[in-house]
Coordinates of C-alpha atoms in Angstrom, one line a residue:
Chain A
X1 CA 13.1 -9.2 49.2
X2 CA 14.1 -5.4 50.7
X3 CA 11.9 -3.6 48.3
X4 CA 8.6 -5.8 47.5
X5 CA 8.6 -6.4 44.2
X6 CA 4.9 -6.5 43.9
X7 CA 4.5 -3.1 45.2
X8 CA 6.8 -1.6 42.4
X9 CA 5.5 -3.5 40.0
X10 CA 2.1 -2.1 41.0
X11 CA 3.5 1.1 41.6
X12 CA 6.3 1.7 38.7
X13 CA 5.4 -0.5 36.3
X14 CA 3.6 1.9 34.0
X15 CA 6.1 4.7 34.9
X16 CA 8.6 2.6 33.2
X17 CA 6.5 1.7 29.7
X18 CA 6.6 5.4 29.2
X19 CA 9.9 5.7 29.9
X20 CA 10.8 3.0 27.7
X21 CA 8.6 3.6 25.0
X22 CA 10.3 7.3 24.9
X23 CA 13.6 5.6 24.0
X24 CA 12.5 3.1 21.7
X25 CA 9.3 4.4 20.4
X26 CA 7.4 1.3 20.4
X27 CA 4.5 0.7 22.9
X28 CA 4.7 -3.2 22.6
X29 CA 8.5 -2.8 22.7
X30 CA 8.4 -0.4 25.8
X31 CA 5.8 -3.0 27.0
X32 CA 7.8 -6.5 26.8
X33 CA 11.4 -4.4 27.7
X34 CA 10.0 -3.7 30.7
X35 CA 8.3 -7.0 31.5
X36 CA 11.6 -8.0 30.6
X37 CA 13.0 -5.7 33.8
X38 CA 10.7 -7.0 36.2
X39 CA 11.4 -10.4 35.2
X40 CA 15.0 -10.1 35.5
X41 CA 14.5 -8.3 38.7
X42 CA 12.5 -11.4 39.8
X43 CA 15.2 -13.4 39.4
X44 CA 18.3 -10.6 41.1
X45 CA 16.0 -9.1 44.3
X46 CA 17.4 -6.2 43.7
X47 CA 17.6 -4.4 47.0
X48 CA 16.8 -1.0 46.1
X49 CA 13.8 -2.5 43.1
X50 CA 12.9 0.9 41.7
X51 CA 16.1 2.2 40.6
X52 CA 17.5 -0.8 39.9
X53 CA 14.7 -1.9 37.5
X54 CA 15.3 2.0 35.5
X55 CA 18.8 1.2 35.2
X56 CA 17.7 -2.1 33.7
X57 CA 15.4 -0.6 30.9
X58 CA 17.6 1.8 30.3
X59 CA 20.4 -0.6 29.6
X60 CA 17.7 -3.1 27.3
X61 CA 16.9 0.2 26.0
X62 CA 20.1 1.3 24.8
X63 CA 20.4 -2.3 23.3
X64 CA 17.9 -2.0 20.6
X65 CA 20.7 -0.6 18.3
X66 CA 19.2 -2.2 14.9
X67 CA 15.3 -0.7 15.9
X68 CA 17.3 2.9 16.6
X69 CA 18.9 2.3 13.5
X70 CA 15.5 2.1 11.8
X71 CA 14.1 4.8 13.8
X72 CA 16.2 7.1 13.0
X73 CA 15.6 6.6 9.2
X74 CA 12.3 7.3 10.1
X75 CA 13.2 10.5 11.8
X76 CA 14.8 11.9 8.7
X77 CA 11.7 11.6 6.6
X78 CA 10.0 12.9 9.2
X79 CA 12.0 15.8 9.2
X80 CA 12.3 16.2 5.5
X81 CA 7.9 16.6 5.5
X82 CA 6.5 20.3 4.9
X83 CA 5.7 22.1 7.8
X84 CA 2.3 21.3 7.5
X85 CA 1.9 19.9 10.9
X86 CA 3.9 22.5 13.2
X87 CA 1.3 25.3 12.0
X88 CA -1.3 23.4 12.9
X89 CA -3.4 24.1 15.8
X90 CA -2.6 22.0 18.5
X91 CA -5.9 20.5 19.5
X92 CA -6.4 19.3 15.2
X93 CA -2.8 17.6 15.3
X94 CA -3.6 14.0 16.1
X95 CA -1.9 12.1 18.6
X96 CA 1.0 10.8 16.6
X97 CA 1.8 13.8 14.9
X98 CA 2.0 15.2 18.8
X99 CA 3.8 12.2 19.9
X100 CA 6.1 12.5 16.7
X101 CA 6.7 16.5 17.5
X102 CA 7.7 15.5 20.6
X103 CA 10.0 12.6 19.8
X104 CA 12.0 14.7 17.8
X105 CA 11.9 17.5 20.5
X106 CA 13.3 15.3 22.9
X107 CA 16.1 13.8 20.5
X108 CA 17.3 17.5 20.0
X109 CA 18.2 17.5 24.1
X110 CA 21.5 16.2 25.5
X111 CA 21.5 12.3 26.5
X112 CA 21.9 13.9 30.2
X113 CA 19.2 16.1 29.8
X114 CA 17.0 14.0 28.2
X115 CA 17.5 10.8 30.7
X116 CA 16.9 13.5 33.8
X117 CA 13.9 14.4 31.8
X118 CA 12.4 11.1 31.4
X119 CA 13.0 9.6 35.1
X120 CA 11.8 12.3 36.8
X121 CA 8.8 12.1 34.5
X122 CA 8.6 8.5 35.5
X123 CA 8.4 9.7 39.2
X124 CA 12.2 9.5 40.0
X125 CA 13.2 11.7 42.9
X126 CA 16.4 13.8 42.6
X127 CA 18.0 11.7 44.6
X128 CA 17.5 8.5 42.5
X129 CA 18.5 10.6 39.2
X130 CA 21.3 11.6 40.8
X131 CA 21.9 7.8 41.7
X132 CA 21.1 7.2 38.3
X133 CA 22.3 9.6 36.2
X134 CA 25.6 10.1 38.3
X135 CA 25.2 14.0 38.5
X136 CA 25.2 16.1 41.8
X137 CA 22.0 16.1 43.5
X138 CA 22.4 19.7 43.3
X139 CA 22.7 19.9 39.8
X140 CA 19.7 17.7 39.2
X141 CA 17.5 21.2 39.1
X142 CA 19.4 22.8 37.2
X143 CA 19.5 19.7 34.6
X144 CA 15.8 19.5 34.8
X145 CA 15.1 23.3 33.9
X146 CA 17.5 23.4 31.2
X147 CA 16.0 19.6 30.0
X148 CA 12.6 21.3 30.1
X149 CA 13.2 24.7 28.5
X150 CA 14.9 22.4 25.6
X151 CA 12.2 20.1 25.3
X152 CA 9.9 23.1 24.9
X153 CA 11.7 25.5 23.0
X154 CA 12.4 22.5 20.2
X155 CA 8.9 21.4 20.7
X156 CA 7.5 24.7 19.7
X157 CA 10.1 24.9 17.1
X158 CA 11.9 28.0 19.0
X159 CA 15.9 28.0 18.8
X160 CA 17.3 28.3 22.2
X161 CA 17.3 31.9 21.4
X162 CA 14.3 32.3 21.0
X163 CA 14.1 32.0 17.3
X164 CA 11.6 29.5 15.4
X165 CA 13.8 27.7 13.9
X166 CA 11.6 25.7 11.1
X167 CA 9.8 28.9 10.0
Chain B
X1 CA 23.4 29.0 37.3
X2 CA 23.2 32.5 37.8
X3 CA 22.7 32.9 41.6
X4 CA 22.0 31.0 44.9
X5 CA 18.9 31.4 47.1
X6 CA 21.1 30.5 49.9
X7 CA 23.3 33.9 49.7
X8 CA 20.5 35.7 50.6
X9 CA 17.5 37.9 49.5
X10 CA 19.3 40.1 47.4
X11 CA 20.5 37.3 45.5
X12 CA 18.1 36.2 42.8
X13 CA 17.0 32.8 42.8
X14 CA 18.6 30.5 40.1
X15 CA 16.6 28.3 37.4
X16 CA 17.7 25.1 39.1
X17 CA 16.2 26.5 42.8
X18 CA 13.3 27.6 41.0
X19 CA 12.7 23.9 39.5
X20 CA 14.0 21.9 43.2
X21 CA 11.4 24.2 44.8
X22 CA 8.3 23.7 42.3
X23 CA 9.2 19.8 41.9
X24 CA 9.2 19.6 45.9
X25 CA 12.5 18.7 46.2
X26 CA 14.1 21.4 48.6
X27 CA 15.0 20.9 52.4
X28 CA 12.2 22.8 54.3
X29 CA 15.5 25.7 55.0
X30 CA 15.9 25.8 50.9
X31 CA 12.2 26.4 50.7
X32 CA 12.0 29.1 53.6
X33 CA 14.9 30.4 52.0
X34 CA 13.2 31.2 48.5
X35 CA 10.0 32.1 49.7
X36 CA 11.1 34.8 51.8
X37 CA 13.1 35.9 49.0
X38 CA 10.2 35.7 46.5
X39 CA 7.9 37.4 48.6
X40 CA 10.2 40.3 48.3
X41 CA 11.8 39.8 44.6
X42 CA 9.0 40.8 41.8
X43 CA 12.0 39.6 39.4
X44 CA 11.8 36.1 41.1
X45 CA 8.2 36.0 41.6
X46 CA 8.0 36.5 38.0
X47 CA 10.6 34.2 36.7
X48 CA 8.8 31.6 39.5
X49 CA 5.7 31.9 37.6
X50 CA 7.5 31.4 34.2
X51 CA 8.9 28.4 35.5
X52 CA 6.0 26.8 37.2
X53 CA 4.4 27.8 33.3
X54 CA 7.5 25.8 31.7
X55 CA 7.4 22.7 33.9
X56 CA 3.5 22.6 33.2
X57 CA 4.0 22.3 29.8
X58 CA 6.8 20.2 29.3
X59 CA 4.9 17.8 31.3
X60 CA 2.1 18.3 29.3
X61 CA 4.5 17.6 26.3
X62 CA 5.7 14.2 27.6
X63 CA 2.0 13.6 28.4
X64 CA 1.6 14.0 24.3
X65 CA 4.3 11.0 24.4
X66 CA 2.5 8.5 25.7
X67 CA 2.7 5.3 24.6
X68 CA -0.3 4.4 22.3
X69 CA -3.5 2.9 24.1
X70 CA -2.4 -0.5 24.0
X71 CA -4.9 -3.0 22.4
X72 CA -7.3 -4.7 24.6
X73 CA -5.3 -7.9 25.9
X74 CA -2.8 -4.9 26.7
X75 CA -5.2 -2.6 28.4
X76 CA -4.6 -3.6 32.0
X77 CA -0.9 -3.9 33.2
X78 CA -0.6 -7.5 34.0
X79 CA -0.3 -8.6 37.6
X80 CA 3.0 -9.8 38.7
X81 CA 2.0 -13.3 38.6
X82 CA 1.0 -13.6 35.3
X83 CA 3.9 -11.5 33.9
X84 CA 5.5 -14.4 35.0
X85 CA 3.2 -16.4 33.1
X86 CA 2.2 -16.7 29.9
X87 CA 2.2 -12.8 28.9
X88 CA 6.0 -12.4 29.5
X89 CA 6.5 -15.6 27.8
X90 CA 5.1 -14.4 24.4
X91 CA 6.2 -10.9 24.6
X92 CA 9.5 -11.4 25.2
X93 CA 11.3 -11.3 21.6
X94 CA 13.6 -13.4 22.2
X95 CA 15.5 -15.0 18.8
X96 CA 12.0 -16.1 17.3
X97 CA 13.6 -19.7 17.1
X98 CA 14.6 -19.8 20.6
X99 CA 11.3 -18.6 22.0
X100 CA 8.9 -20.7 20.1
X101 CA 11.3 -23.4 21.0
X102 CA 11.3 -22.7 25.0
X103 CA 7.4 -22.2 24.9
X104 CA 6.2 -24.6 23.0
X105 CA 8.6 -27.3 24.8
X106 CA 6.2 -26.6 27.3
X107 CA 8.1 -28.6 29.5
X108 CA 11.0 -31.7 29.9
X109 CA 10.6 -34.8 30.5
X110 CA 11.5 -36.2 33.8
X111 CA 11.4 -39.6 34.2
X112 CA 8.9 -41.8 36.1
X113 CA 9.5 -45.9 36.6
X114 CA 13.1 -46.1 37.7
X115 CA 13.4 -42.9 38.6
X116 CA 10.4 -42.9 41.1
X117 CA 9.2 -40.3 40.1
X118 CA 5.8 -40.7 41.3
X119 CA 2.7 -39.6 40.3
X120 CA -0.3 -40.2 42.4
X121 CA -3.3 -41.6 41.5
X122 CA -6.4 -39.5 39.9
X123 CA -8.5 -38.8 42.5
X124 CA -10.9 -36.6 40.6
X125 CA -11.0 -33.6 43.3
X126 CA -9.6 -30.9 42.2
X127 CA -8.2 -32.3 38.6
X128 CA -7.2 -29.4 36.9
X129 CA -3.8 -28.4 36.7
X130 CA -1.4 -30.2 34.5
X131 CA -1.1 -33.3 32.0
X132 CA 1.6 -35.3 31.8
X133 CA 2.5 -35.7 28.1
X134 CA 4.6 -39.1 28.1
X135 CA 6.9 -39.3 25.6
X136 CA 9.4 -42.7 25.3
X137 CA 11.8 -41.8 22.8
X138 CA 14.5 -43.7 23.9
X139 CA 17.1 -41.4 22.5
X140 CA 18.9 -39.5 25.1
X141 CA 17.4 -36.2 26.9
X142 CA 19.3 -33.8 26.0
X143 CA 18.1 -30.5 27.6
X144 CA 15.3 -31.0 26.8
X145 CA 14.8 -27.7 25.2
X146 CA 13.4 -29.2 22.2
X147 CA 10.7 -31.7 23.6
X148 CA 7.4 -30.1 22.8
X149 CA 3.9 -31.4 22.1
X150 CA 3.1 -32.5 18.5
X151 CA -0.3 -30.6 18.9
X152 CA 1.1 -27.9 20.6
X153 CA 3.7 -27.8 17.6
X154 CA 0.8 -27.6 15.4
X155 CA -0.9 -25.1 16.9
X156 CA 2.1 -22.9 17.2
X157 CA 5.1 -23.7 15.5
X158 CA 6.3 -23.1 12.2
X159 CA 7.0 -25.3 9.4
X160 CA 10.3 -25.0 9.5
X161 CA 10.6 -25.8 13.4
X162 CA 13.1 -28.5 13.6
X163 CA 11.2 -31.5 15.4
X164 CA 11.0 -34.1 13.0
X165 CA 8.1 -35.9 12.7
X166 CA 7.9 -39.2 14.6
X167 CA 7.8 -42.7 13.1
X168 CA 5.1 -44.7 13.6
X169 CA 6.4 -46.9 14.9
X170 CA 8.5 -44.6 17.4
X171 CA 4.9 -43.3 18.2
X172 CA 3.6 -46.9 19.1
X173 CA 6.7 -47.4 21.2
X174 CA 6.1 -44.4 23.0
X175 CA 2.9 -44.8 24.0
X176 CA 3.9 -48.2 24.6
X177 CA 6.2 -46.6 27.1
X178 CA 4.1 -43.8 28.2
X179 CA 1.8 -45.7 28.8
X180 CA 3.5 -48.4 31.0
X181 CA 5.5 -45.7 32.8
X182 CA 1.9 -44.2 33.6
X183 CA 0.8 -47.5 34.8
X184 CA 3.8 -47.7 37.0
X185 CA 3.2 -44.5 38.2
X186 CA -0.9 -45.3 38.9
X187 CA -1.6 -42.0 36.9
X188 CA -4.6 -42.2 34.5
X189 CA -3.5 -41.2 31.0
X190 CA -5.3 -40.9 27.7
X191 CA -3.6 -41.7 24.4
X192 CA -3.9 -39.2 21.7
X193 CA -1.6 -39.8 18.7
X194 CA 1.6 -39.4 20.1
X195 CA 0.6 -37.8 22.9
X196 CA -0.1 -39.6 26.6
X197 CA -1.8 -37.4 28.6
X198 CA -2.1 -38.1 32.8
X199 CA -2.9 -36.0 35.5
X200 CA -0.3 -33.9 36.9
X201 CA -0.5 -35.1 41.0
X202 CA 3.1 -35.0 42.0
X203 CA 3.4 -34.1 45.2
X204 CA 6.7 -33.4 46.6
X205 CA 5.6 -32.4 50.2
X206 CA 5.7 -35.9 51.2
X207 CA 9.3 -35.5 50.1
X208 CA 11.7 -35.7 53.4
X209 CA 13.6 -32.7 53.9
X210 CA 17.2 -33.5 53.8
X211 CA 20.5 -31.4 54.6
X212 CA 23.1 -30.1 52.3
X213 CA 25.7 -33.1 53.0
X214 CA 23.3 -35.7 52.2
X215 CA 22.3 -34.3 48.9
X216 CA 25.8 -34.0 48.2
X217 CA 26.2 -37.6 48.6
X218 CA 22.9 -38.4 46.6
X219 CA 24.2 -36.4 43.6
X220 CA 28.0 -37.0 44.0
X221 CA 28.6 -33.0 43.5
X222 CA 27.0 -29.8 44.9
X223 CA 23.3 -29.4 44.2
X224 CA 22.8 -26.9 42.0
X225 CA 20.1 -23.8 41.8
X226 CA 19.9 -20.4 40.7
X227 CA 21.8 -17.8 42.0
X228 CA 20.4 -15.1 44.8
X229 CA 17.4 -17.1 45.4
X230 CA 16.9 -18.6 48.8
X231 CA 16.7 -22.1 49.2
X232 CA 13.2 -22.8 51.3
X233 CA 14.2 -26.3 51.1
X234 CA 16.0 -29.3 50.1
X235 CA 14.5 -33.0 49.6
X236 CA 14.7 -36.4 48.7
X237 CA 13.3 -38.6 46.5
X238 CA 11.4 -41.0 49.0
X239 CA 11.6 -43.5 46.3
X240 CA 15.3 -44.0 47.0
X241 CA 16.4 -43.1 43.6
X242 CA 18.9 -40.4 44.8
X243 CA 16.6 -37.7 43.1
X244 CA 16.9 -34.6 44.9
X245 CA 14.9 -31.4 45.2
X246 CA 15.9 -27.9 45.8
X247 CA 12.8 -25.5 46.5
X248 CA 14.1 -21.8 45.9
X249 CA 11.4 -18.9 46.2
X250 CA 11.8 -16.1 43.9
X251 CA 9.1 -14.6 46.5
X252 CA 7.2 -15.6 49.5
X253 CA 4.3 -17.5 47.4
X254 CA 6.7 -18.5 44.3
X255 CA 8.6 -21.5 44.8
X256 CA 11.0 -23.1 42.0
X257 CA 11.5 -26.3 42.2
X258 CA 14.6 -28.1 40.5
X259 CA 14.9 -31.9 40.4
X260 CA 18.5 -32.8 40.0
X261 CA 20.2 -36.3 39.7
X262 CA 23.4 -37.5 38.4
X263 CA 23.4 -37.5 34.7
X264 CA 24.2 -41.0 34.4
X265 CA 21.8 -42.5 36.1
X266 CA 19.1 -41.2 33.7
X267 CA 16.7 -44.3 32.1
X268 CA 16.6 -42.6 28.8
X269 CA 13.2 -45.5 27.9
X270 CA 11.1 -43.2 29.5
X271 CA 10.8 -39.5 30.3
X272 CA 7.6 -37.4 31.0
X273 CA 6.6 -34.4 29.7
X274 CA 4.6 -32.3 31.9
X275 CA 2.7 -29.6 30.1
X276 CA 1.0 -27.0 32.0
X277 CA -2.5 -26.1 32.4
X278 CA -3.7 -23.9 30.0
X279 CA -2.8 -20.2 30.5
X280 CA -6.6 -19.6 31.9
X281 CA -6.7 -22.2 34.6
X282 CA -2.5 -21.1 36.0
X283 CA -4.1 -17.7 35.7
X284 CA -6.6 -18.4 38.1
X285 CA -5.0 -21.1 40.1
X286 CA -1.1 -19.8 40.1
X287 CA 0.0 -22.1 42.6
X288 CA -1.5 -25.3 40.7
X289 CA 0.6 -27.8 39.9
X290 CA 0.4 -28.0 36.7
X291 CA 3.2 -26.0 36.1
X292 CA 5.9 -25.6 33.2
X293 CA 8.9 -27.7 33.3
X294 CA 12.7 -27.5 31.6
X295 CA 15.4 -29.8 31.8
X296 CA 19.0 -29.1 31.5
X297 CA 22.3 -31.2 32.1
X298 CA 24.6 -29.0 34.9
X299 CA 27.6 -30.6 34.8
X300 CA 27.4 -34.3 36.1
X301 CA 23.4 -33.6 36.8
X302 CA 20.3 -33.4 35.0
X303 CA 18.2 -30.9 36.3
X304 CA 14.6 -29.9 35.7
X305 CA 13.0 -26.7 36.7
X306 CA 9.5 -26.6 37.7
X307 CA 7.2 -23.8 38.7
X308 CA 4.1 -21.2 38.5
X309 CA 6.3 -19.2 35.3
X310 CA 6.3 -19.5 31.6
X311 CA 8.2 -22.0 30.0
X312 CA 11.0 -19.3 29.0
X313 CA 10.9 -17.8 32.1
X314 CA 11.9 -20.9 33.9
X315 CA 14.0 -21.5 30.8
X316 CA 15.8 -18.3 31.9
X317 CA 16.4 -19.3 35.7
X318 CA 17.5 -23.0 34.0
X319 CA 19.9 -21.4 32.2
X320 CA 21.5 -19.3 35.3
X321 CA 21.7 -22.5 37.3
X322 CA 25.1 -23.0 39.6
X323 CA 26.3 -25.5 42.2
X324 CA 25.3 -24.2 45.8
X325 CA 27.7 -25.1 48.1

């Protein structure tokens, strides 16, 4: 196999829960998607494993329809709670409310964005989300601070003015 | 984008420079290039500080979306190997009905007897990996999909799983069977219900190694295999039965191992189930032999998949299966 699969499966293969799990929102989901990609990569040898395997995951990913379907019910209670939790300070929220604050941070970037976000996150040079992603290698920067000051600005519940926008 | 580092110092340095050079992705030039103009721009030295701030923190963001800690049978990622054991095997949602189906097959019967199939003698060393679960149904295999152990139905499957429960008097004639295809096969087997249990001792390395034409002429058609795996070798039945073996390696140490014949030459009075060893002992001995085995009809062949996977990982490569010319 070019790319020894054991390697980036030792290497990657927790890279690529979180990257799952931050498009379905499921741990054991993330978990068995992306056993799922190794174990269809077991059986392809792809040459280039890494990228290959991200493209994979995202594709499973984009397949749970019905559960994004669900999730996004979930969402819009979520969004429809008091504003209890965003006043909060940070270190009292509990992890879900974090990971929740979060969630809907990231849903409020481009798909683009978001995707550059979450495989550079997942270790991705800008080469490979460019390979990935199909956008210029030079743009991949630019994506990433825009992506960022997004994910932030919703997170903190800023506009991309400036302005909260949920107080 | 505002401006380019590359047109010079006076140019300020754009958000997406800023982010190329703090995430380590600029050409040593592109680097040079900003931080001679940084050390000269308050403006840029500023906004590079804001942006260092901004990556920090939407790193420190995604860090909040973690998955969960996963519960203790999750905590460690699983080694390759045993993701291609039993782990994958369970976690893989497939259709509920097709997974508990695959797994709890555990395995296809191949047949022993007439097929010469052999299975060696116990020798005690060593016993470990598999049983051979004998079953003599004499109704035709068909892929074998839904052959699974009554106790590991029990343990496992639900009500409504769609084995039906066997006659008695099926059950006598299969152990009947089982038992006399054991004999014939000089494995030791135990009887329990309908369940014959023997060692697992097949062997194929004593198998010759034969070329692509003369397993064409065994099998009457292209051997088949799974597609983009190597073929480490091809064998023959030494029994004369025109049973032939393809060896394919998904890796160096994992080797497939699909046991093809013509279709019609199948003696439906007696098939063996192999079930693997339990999770536990594969996991500690991957290359055993006991290993999980599927059977499928390709075309004019019946075909059986054996290896160190899970019963719906092998089920998967079954299913991919193509002649190799």
């Amino acid at each position: 196999m070019p790319e020894d699969l054991a390697d980036v499966y030792r290497s990657t293969y927790r890279a690529l829960v979180r990257f799952l799990y931050r498009k379905v929102w499921d741990a054991e989901r993330a978990e068995d998607l992306a056993q799922e990609a190794f174990a269809r990569a077991l059986v392809h040898k792809p040459e280039k494993a890494r990228g290959w395997l991200f493209v994979v995951a995202a594709n499973m990913a984009r397949d749970e329809a019905r559960r994004a379907a669900r999730e996004r019910r979930h969402l819009t209670l979520l969004k429809s709670e008091p504003d209890a939790v965003h006043s909060a300070p940070e270190d009292e929220i509990d992890a879900d409310a974090q990971r929740q604050r979060v969630r809907l941070a990231l849903e409020q970037l481009t798909p683009r964005d978001r995707e550059a976000l979450l495989l550079w996150d997942a270790g991705m040079s800008y080469d490979e989300i460019a390979g990935q992603t199909g956008l210029a290698r030079g743009a991949i920067g630019t994506t990433l601070a825009r992506a960022r000051r997004r994910l932030v600005d919703a997170y903190e519940g800023r506009s991309e003015g400036g302005q909260h926008v949920a107080r | 984008m505002r401006d380019e580092a590359k047109e010079g110092n006076m140019s300020h340095v754009d958000d997406g420079a800023l982010h190329a050079y703090l995430d380590g992705e600029l050409s040593p030039v592109e680097r040079a290039q900003i931080e001679a103009h940084v050390a000269e721009c308050a403006a840029c030295r500023t906004r590079l500080d804001e942006e260092r701030v901004l990556i920090q923190r939407a790193s420190q963001l995604l860090g909040f979306a973690q998955p969960p800690p996963p519960p203790r049978e999750r905590a460690a990622p699983p080694p390759l190997h045993q993701l291609r054991h039993p782990r994958l095997a369970w976690r893989l949602r497939m259709p509920l009905t097709w997974a508990a189906s695959v797994v709890l097959a555990l395995a296809v019967g191949y047949y022993v007897g007439g097929s010469g199939y052999r299975l060696a003698p116990e020798d005690g060393a060593g016993a470990a990996p598999g049983t051979v679960v004998g079953i003599a149904a004499p109704e035709p295999v068909s892929p074998g999909l839904n052959d699974r152990s009554a106790t590991e139905q029990a343990r496992t499957q639900p009500p409504a799983a769609p084995a039906a429960p066997a006659e008695p008097q099926a059950v006598r004639a299969r152990e009947e069977n089982a038992k006399a295809a054991a004999e014939l096969s000089a494995a030791v087997v135990t009887v329990d219900g309908d369940l014959v249990s023997a060692r697992d001792r097949l062997d194929v390395r004593d198998w010759p190694v034969i070329g692509r034409d003369p397993a064409r002429q065994l099998l009457g058609t292209d051997p088949v295999g799974v597609p983009g795996l190597a073929v480490r070798e091809t064998r023959r039945s030494p029994a004369g039965d025109s049973v032939v073996l393809v060896e394919q390696e998904i890796d160096p140490t994992t080797v497939i191992r699909l046991f093809q014949r013509r279709a019609e030459q199948v003696d439906v009075g007696r098939r063996v189930v192999i079930r693997g060893a339990p999770s536990a002992a594969r996991a500690a001995a991957p290359d055993a032999r006991g290993t999980e085995r599927l059977a499928r009809f390709v075309g004019s062949l019946r075909v059986e998949i054996a290896g160190p996977l899970t019963p719906d990982s092998l089920n998967k490569l079954l299913e991919q299966l193509k002649p190799i010319p």
